[in-house]
Amino acid sequence: MSTTPPVLAAELAQAWADIQRHHPELPDLAAPESLIGESSSACGAELSFERLLHEAVHGIAAARGVRDTSRAGRYHNRRFLAIAEEMGLDHPEEPHASSGFSLVALNPEARRRYRPTIERLQRALKAHTVATAADTKRSFRGPAARHGSSGGGVRVKAVCDCGRNVRVVPSVLAQAPIVCGGCGKPFRIPETVGAAT
């Protein structure tokens, strides 16, 4: 099995499609690779099927026009919980003080329904972890490594030659170019003063 991020992205896309079969109103996942290395303390730092299903709850909420979070997306309200329960996620009775009902877990029925998907995604995640853990100081990983990305979702400014800029997680930009719609050139993280020393 290949352990490259595109393979993991394909597995994430397949798992998302599996969820869509049970929940047809779930929109397509625009960029599965954006979940690799991305984390949010409110949504769960570890990438797993459970986290993917959590993200799908947000997708259905968006499709329905339901505001399922507050406090800049950190607090997951009862509308989030209602959709989560529809999708096979349970939560303890009381909400967490700062993240609300974000700490959801697969119920036994959902675990049975998605068992093949969960197992396939776990294999891909394990292979990806092994491949990325094998990186050494001598491995070149592009600009993300130079800018200290922890893979924790910290966004930095990336610029293109026409002067436009976007905020992006460096590890996502390192996986594949993000191309400017204005000039057609890739966005890049500018070298910081003193980075070459």
Tab-separated table of C-alpha atoms in Angstrom:
chain	number	residue	atom	x	y	z
A	1	MET	CA	0.000	0.000	0.000
A	2	SER	CA	1.321	3.434	-0.899
A	3	THR	CA	1.653	5.824	2.005
A	4	THR	CA	1.628	9.108	0.119
A	5	PRO	CA	-0.813	11.839	1.176
A	6	PRO	CA	-2.770	11.537	-2.127
A	7	VAL	CA	-3.581	7.912	-1.220
A	8	LEU	CA	-4.753	8.958	2.233
A	9	ALA	CA	-6.771	11.760	0.635
A	10	ALA	CA	-8.402	9.191	-1.658
A	11	GLU	CA	-9.271	7.011	1.339
A	12	LEU	CA	-10.765	10.026	3.115
A	13	ALA	CA	-12.819	10.834	0.005
A	14	GLN	CA	-14.033	7.219	-0.175
A	15	ALA	CA	-14.995	7.245	3.512
A	16	TRP	CA	-16.891	10.518	2.919
A	17	ALA	CA	-18.716	8.881	-0.005
A	18	ASP	CA	-19.636	5.990	2.300
A	19	ILE	CA	-21.204	8.490	4.714
A	20	GLN	CA	-23.047	10.161	1.808
A	21	ARG	CA	-24.669	6.828	0.893
A	22	HIS	CA	-26.425	6.898	4.269
A	23	HIS	CA	-26.925	10.690	4.329
A	24	PRO	CA	-27.514	11.898	0.719
A	25	GLU	CA	-27.904	15.551	1.718
A	26	LEU	CA	-24.236	15.640	2.819
A	27	PRO	CA	-22.334	17.895	0.379
A	28	ASP	CA	-19.223	16.631	-1.395
A	29	LEU	CA	-15.906	16.995	0.428
A	30	ALA	CA	-14.075	19.664	-1.552
A	31	ALA	CA	-10.530	18.921	-0.380
A	32	PRO	CA	-10.032	15.736	1.652
A	33	GLU	CA	-6.312	16.460	1.930
A	34	SER	CA	-7.142	19.562	3.969
A	35	LEU	CA	-8.010	17.228	6.862
A	36	ILE	CA	-4.511	15.695	6.834
A	37	GLY	CA	-2.421	17.460	9.445
A	38	GLU	CA	-5.276	19.833	10.279
A	39	SER	CA	-6.611	19.837	13.781
A	40	SER	CA	-9.026	21.736	15.908
A	41	SER	CA	-9.267	21.228	19.624
A	42	ALA	CA	-13.030	21.687	19.401
A	43	CYS	CA	-13.487	19.094	16.645
A	44	GLY	CA	-10.795	16.655	17.733
A	45	ALA	CA	-7.109	16.746	16.916
A	46	GLU	CA	-6.751	13.146	15.761
A	47	LEU	CA	-7.830	12.241	12.256
A	48	SER	CA	-10.129	9.210	12.404
A	49	PHE	CA	-13.439	8.020	10.995
A	50	GLU	CA	-15.166	9.404	14.083
A	51	ARG	CA	-13.665	12.828	13.352
A	52	LEU	CA	-14.674	12.536	9.694
A	53	LEU	CA	-18.250	11.802	10.764
A	54	HIS	CA	-18.059	14.803	13.121
A	55	GLU	CA	-17.029	16.978	10.140
A	56	ALA	CA	-19.913	15.481	8.142
A	57	VAL	CA	-22.293	16.737	10.848
A	58	HIS	CA	-20.993	20.250	10.124
A	59	GLY	CA	-21.481	19.583	6.388
A	60	ILE	CA	-25.121	18.619	6.847
A	61	ALA	CA	-25.676	21.599	9.149
A	62	ALA	CA	-24.284	23.870	6.422
A	63	ALA	CA	-26.480	22.210	3.770
A	64	ARG	CA	-29.531	22.790	5.967
A	65	GLY	CA	-28.547	26.353	6.833
A	66	VAL	CA	-28.288	25.441	10.517
A	67	ARG	CA	-25.898	27.366	12.743
A	68	ASP	CA	-24.401	24.496	14.740
A	69	THR	CA	-21.544	26.306	16.500
A	70	SER	CA	-20.725	29.605	18.162
A	71	ARG	CA	-17.637	31.215	19.715
A	72	ALA	CA	-15.716	31.100	16.407
A	73	GLY	CA	-16.685	27.463	15.840
A	74	ARG	CA	-15.480	26.215	19.217
A	75	TYR	CA	-18.827	25.730	20.984
A	76	HIS	CA	-21.000	22.981	19.462
A	77	ASN	CA	-24.629	23.634	20.336
A	78	ARG	CA	-27.724	21.409	20.645
A	79	ARG	CA	-28.473	21.812	16.920
A	80	PHE	CA	-25.064	20.195	16.258
A	81	LEU	CA	-25.941	17.449	18.740
A	82	ALA	CA	-29.311	16.748	17.073
A	83	ILE	CA	-27.659	16.199	13.683
A	84	ALA	CA	-24.843	14.204	15.291
A	85	GLU	CA	-27.405	11.868	16.839
A	86	GLU	CA	-29.093	11.419	13.421
A	87	MET	CA	-25.716	10.336	12.043
A	88	GLY	CA	-24.885	7.827	14.765
A	89	LEU	CA	-22.879	9.900	17.213
A	90	ASP	CA	-23.588	10.038	20.945
A	91	HIS	CA	-22.556	12.569	23.586
A	92	PRO	CA	-22.526	12.620	27.398
A	93	GLU	CA	-25.554	14.321	28.976
A	94	GLU	CA	-23.839	17.570	29.914
A	95	PRO	CA	-22.021	19.821	27.422
A	96	HIS	CA	-18.347	20.660	27.880
A	97	ALA	CA	-17.917	24.192	29.266
A	98	SER	CA	-15.901	25.515	26.326
A	99	SER	CA	-16.654	23.164	23.401
A	100	GLY	CA	-20.280	22.215	24.092
A	101	PHE	CA	-21.299	18.939	22.464
A	102	SER	CA	-18.174	18.513	20.320
A	103	LEU	CA	-16.980	15.392	22.147
A	104	VAL	CA	-19.131	12.927	20.231
A	105	ALA	CA	-18.463	9.199	19.832
A	106	LEU	CA	-19.757	6.539	17.460
A	107	ASN	CA	-22.714	4.609	18.803
A	108	PRO	CA	-22.691	0.788	18.415
A	109	GLU	CA	-25.075	0.811	15.432
A	110	ALA	CA	-22.953	3.316	13.500
A	111	ARG	CA	-19.807	1.373	14.390
A	112	ARG	CA	-21.366	-1.768	12.830
A	113	ARG	CA	-22.671	0.135	9.783
A	114	TYR	CA	-19.311	1.694	8.991
A	115	ARG	CA	-17.032	-1.167	10.134
A	116	PRO	CA	-15.440	-1.819	6.671
A	117	THR	CA	-14.963	1.922	6.117
A	118	ILE	CA	-13.431	2.379	9.576
A	119	GLU	CA	-11.020	-0.525	9.056
A	120	ARG	CA	-9.958	0.703	5.589
A	121	LEU	CA	-9.377	4.247	6.853
A	122	GLN	CA	-7.464	3.016	9.922
A	123	ARG	CA	-5.081	1.053	7.648
A	124	ALA	CA	-4.496	4.132	5.487
A	125	LEU	CA	-3.946	6.363	8.541
A	126	LYS	CA	-1.526	3.864	10.063
A	127	ALA	CA	0.455	3.636	6.819
A	128	HIS	CA	0.523	7.430	6.573
A	129	THR	CA	1.728	7.724	10.182
A	130	VAL	CA	4.495	5.190	9.567
A	131	ALA	CA	5.578	7.014	6.401
A	132	THR	CA	5.644	10.451	8.008
A	133	ALA	CA	7.360	9.163	11.171
A	134	ALA	CA	10.163	7.861	8.949
A	135	ASP	CA	11.079	11.429	7.987
A	136	THR	CA	14.527	12.400	9.179
A	137	LYS	CA	16.318	15.708	9.556
A	138	ARG	CA	17.864	14.943	6.146
A	139	SER	CA	14.429	14.587	4.476
A	140	PHE	CA	13.330	17.637	2.535
A	141	ARG	CA	9.660	18.363	3.185
A	142	GLY	CA	9.337	21.788	1.608
A	143	PRO	CA	8.380	25.141	3.098
A	144	ALA	CA	6.110	23.728	5.812
A	145	ALA	CA	9.078	22.311	7.708
A	146	ARG	CA	11.024	25.578	7.482
A	147	HIS	CA	8.139	27.532	8.956
A	148	GLY	CA	7.647	25.355	11.983
A	149	SER	CA	4.230	23.924	11.174
A	150	SER	CA	3.275	21.481	13.845
A	151	GLY	CA	0.459	20.193	11.675
A	152	GLY	CA	-1.801	21.738	14.266
A	153	GLY	CA	-3.820	23.898	11.942
A	154	VAL	CA	-1.880	27.162	12.430
A	155	ARG	CA	-2.364	29.176	9.260
A	156	VAL	CA	0.276	31.424	7.730
A	157	LYS	CA	0.112	33.922	4.887
A	158	ALA	CA	0.944	32.524	1.446
A	159	VAL	CA	1.384	34.970	-1.461
A	160	CYS	CA	1.440	34.796	-5.241
A	161	ASP	CA	3.347	36.997	-7.701
A	162	CYS	CA	0.357	39.272	-8.387
A	163	GLY	CA	0.193	40.261	-4.717
A	164	ARG	CA	-2.861	38.270	-3.635
A	165	ASN	CA	-2.573	36.260	-0.434
A	166	VAL	CA	-4.365	33.479	1.410
A	167	ARG	CA	-4.089	31.969	4.878
A	168	VAL	CA	-3.149	28.304	4.737
A	169	VAL	CA	-1.846	25.506	6.954
A	170	PRO	CA	1.749	25.027	5.736
A	171	SER	CA	1.444	21.234	5.728
A	172	VAL	CA	-1.500	21.506	3.319
A	173	LEU	CA	0.423	23.814	0.990
A	174	ALA	CA	3.381	21.417	1.085
A	175	GLN	CA	1.199	18.568	-0.219
A	176	ALA	CA	0.286	20.233	-3.521
A	177	PRO	CA	0.357	23.732	-5.017
A	178	ILE	CA	-2.555	26.074	-4.459
A	179	VAL	CA	-2.892	28.116	-7.640
A	180	CYS	CA	-4.022	31.745	-7.772
A	181	GLY	CA	-7.164	32.271	-9.828
A	182	GLY	CA	-5.960	35.770	-10.768
A	183	CYS	CA	-2.526	35.091	-12.251
A	184	GLY	CA	-2.402	31.290	-12.449
A	185	LYS	CA	0.795	31.048	-10.397
A	186	PRO	CA	1.146	29.038	-7.178
A	187	PHE	CA	0.881	30.606	-3.762
A	188	ARG	CA	4.066	30.318	-1.684
A	189	ILE	CA	5.102	31.079	1.858
A	190	PRO	CA	7.557	33.974	1.669
A	191	GLU	CA	11.012	33.470	3.176
A	192	THR	CA	11.269	35.252	6.495
A	193	VAL	CA	14.206	37.431	7.395
A	194	GLY	CA	16.907	35.318	8.962
A	195	ALA	CA	15.440	32.002	7.731
A	196	ALA	CA	18.565	31.265	5.713
A	197	THR	CA	20.881	31.551	8.720
